Short mmCIF file of C-alpha atoms in Angstrom, two decimals:
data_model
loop_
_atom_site.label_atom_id
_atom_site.label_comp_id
_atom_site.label_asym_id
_atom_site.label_seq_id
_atom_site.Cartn_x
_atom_site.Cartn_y
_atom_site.Cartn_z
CA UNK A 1 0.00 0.00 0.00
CA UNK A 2 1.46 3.07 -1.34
CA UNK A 3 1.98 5.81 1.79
CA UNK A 4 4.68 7.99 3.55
CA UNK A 5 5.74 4.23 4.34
CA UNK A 6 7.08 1.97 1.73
CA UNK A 7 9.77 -1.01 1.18
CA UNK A 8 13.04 -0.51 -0.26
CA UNK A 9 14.36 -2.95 -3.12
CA UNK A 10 15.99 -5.22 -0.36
CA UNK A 11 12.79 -5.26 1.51
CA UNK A 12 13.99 -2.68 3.91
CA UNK A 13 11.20 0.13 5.56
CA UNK A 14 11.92 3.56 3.57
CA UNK A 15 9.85 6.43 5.49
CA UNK A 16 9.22 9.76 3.25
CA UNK A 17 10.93 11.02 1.16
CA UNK A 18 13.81 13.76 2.35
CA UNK A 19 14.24 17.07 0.79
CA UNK A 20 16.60 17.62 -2.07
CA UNK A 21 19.33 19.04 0.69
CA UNK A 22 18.46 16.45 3.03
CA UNK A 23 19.42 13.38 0.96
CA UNK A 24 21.07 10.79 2.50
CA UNK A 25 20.39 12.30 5.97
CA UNK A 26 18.43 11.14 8.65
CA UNK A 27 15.37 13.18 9.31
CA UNK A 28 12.41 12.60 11.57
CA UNK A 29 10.36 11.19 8.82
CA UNK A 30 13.31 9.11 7.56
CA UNK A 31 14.16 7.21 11.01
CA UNK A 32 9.89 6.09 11.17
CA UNK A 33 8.86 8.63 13.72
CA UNK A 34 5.26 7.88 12.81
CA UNK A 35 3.55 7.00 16.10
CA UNK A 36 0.00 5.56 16.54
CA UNK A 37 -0.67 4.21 13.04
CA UNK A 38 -4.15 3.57 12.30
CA UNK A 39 -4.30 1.27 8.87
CA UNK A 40 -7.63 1.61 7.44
CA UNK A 41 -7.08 -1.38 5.10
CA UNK A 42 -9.93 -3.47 6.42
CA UNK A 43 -12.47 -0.81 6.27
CA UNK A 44 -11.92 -0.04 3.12
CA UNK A 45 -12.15 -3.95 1.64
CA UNK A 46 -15.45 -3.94 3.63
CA UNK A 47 -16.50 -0.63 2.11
CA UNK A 48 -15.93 -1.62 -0.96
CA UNK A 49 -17.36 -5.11 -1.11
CA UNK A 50 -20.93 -3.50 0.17
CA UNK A 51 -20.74 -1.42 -3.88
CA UNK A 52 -19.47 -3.91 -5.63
CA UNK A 53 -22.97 -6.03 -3.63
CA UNK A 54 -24.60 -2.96 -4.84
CA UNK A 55 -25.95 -2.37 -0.79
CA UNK A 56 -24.07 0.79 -1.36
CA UNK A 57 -24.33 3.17 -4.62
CA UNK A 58 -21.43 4.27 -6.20
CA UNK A 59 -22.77 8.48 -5.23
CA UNK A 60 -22.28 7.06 -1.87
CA UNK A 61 -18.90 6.59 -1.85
CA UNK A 62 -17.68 9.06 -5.27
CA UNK A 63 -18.52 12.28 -2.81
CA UNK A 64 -15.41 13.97 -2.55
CA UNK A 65 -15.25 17.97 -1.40
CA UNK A 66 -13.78 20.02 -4.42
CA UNK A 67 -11.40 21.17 -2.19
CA UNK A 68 -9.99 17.55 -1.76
CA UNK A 69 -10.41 16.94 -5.41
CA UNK A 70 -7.90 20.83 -5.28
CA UNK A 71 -5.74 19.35 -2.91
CA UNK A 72 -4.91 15.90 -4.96
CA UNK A 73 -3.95 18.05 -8.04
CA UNK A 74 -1.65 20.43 -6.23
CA UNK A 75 -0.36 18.38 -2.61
CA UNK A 76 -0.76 14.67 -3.79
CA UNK A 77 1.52 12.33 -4.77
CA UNK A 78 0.66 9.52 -7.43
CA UNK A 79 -0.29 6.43 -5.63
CA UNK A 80 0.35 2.90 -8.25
CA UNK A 81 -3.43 1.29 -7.26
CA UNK A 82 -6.21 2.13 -9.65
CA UNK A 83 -9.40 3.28 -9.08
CA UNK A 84 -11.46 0.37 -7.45
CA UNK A 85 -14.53 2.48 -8.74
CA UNK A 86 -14.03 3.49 -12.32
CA UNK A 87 -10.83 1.85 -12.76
CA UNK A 88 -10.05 4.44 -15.47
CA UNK A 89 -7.42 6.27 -13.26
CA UNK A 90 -4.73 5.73 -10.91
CA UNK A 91 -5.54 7.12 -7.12
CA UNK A 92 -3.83 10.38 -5.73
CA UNK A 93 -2.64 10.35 -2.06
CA UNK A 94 -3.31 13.29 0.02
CA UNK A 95 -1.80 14.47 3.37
CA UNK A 96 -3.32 16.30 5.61
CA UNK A 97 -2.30 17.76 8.98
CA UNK A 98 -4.36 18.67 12.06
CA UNK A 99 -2.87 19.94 15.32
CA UNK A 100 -4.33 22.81 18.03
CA UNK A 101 -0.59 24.41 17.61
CA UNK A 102 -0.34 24.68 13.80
CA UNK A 103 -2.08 27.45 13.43
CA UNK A 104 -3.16 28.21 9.61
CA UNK A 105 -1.81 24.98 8.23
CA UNK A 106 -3.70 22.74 10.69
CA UNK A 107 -6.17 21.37 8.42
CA UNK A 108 -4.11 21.40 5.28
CA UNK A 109 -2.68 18.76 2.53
CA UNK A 110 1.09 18.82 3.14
CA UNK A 111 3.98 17.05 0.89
CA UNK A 112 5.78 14.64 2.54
CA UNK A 113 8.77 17.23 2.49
CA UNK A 114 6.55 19.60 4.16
CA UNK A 115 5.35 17.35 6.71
CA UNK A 116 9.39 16.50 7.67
CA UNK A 117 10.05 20.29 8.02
CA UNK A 118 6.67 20.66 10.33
CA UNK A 119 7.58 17.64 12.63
CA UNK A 120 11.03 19.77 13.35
CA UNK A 121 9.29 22.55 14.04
CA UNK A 122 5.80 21.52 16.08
CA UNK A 123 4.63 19.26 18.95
CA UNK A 124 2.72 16.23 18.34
CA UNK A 125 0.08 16.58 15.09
CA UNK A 126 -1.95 14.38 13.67
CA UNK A 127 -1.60 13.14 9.55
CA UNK A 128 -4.25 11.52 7.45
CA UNK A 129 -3.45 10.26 4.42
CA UNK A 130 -6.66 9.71 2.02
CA UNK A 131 -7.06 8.24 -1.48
CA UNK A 132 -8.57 9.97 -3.88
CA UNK A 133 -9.68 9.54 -7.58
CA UNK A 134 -9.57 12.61 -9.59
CA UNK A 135 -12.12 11.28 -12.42
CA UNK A 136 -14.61 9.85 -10.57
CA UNK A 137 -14.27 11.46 -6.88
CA UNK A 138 -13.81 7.99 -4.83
CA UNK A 139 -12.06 9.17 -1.80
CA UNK A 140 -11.05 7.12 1.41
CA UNK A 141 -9.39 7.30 4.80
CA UNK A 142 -6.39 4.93 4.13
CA UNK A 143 -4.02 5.53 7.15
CA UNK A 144 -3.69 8.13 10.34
CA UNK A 145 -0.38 8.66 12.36
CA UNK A 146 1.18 10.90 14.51
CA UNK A 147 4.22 13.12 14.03
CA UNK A 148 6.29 15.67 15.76
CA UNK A 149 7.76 15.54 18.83
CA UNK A 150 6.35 13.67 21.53
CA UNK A 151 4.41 15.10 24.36
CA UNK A 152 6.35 14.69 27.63
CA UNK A 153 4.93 11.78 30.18
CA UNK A 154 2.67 13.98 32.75
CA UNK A 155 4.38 13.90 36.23
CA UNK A 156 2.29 10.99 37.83
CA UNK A 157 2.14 12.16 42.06
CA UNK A 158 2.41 9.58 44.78
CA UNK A 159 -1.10 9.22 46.35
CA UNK A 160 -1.88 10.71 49.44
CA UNK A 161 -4.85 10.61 51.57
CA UNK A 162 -6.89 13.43 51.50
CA UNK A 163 -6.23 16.00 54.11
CA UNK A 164 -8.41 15.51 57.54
CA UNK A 165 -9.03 12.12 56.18
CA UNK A 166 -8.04 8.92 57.73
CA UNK A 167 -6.18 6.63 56.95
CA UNK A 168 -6.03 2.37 57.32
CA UNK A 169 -2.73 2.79 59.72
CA UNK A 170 -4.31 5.09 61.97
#
C-alpha cells in the first residue's frame, strides 16, 4: 500500500521522502517517527465489497469535497493502485495535517517534504493520508499517524490521603 511508508528494493522500511538538501540524511520522517498508526485497510475492503454487492451506490462513496479533489492536483503524490470504482485512473494520495498548535496549516494537505520540516518545528500533530480519484471522486481514509515531537509523560504524584481524612494505619 502506497503511503509515507514503503519497502526498499531489499525489503527494507523507507519512510518519506527527504528534501533535495536532506538526501542521505536522517530526518524525523526518515528514522519512522510515525507514532499511533491507524491502517484503514480493512475498512476499506469492507466498504468496498458492500458497492461492488450494490448495498451501497457508487454516489455514496464518489462524494469527494472540491477542495480535496484541489488538494490531490496540487499536494498529492501519485499512488500505483487504480481506481477500485471506475478503474479508469490511478488514485492520488493526500496528506493532511491537524494539530491545536499549527495554526493556519492545521487542516491542510502537506507534501511529505513539508510534513518532515513541520515535525522539526511543532509538537505532536496528527496526519491523514486519504485516497482519492480525480475522475470519478472515490475518496477514502487509508491511514492516520502521529508526528512531531512527543508530548512529555505527565508527572504521575504519589497518592496521598486526602487532608483531615483517615487513613487504614491510623
Amino acid at each position: 500500500m502506497p503511503s509515507p511508508q514503503t519497502r526498499s528494493q531489499s525489503g527494507a522500511r523507507v519512510t518519506g521522502v527527504a528534501p533535495p538538501g536532506l538526501r542521505g540524511r536522517r530526518t524525523l520522517v526518515n528514522v519512522g517517527l510515525q507514532r499511533q498508526v491507524v491502517d484503514y485497510a480493512l475498512k476499506r475492503r469492507s466498504l468496498l465489497a458492500e458497492v461492488y454487492s450494490g448495498r451501497t451506490g457508487v454516489t455514496e462513496v464518489c462524494d469527494a469535497n472540491p477542495y480535496l479533489l484541489r488538494a490531490a492536483k496540487f499536494h498529492g503524490k501519485p499512488s500505483p493502485t487504480m481506481c477500485p470504482i471506475c478503474r479508469k485512473e490511478q488514485l492520488t494520495l493526500v496528506q493532511w495535517v491537524f494539530g491545536d498548535h499549527l495554526g493556519a496549516v492545521s487542516g491542510s494537505a502537506r507534501s511529505t517534504e513539508e510534513l518532515v520540516m513541520l515535525a522539526a518545528r511543532f509538537d505532536e500533530f496528527a496526519v491523514y493520508v486519504v485516497e482519492v480519484c480525480r475522475t470519478c471522486s472515490w475518496n477514502h481514509l487509508v491511514k492516520s499517524y502521529v508526528l512531531g515531537a512527543p508530548r512529555p509523560p505527565k508527572a504521575r504524584g504519589t497518592r496521598t490521603a486526602r487532608s483531615g481524612a483517615r487513613t487504614a494505619s491510623e
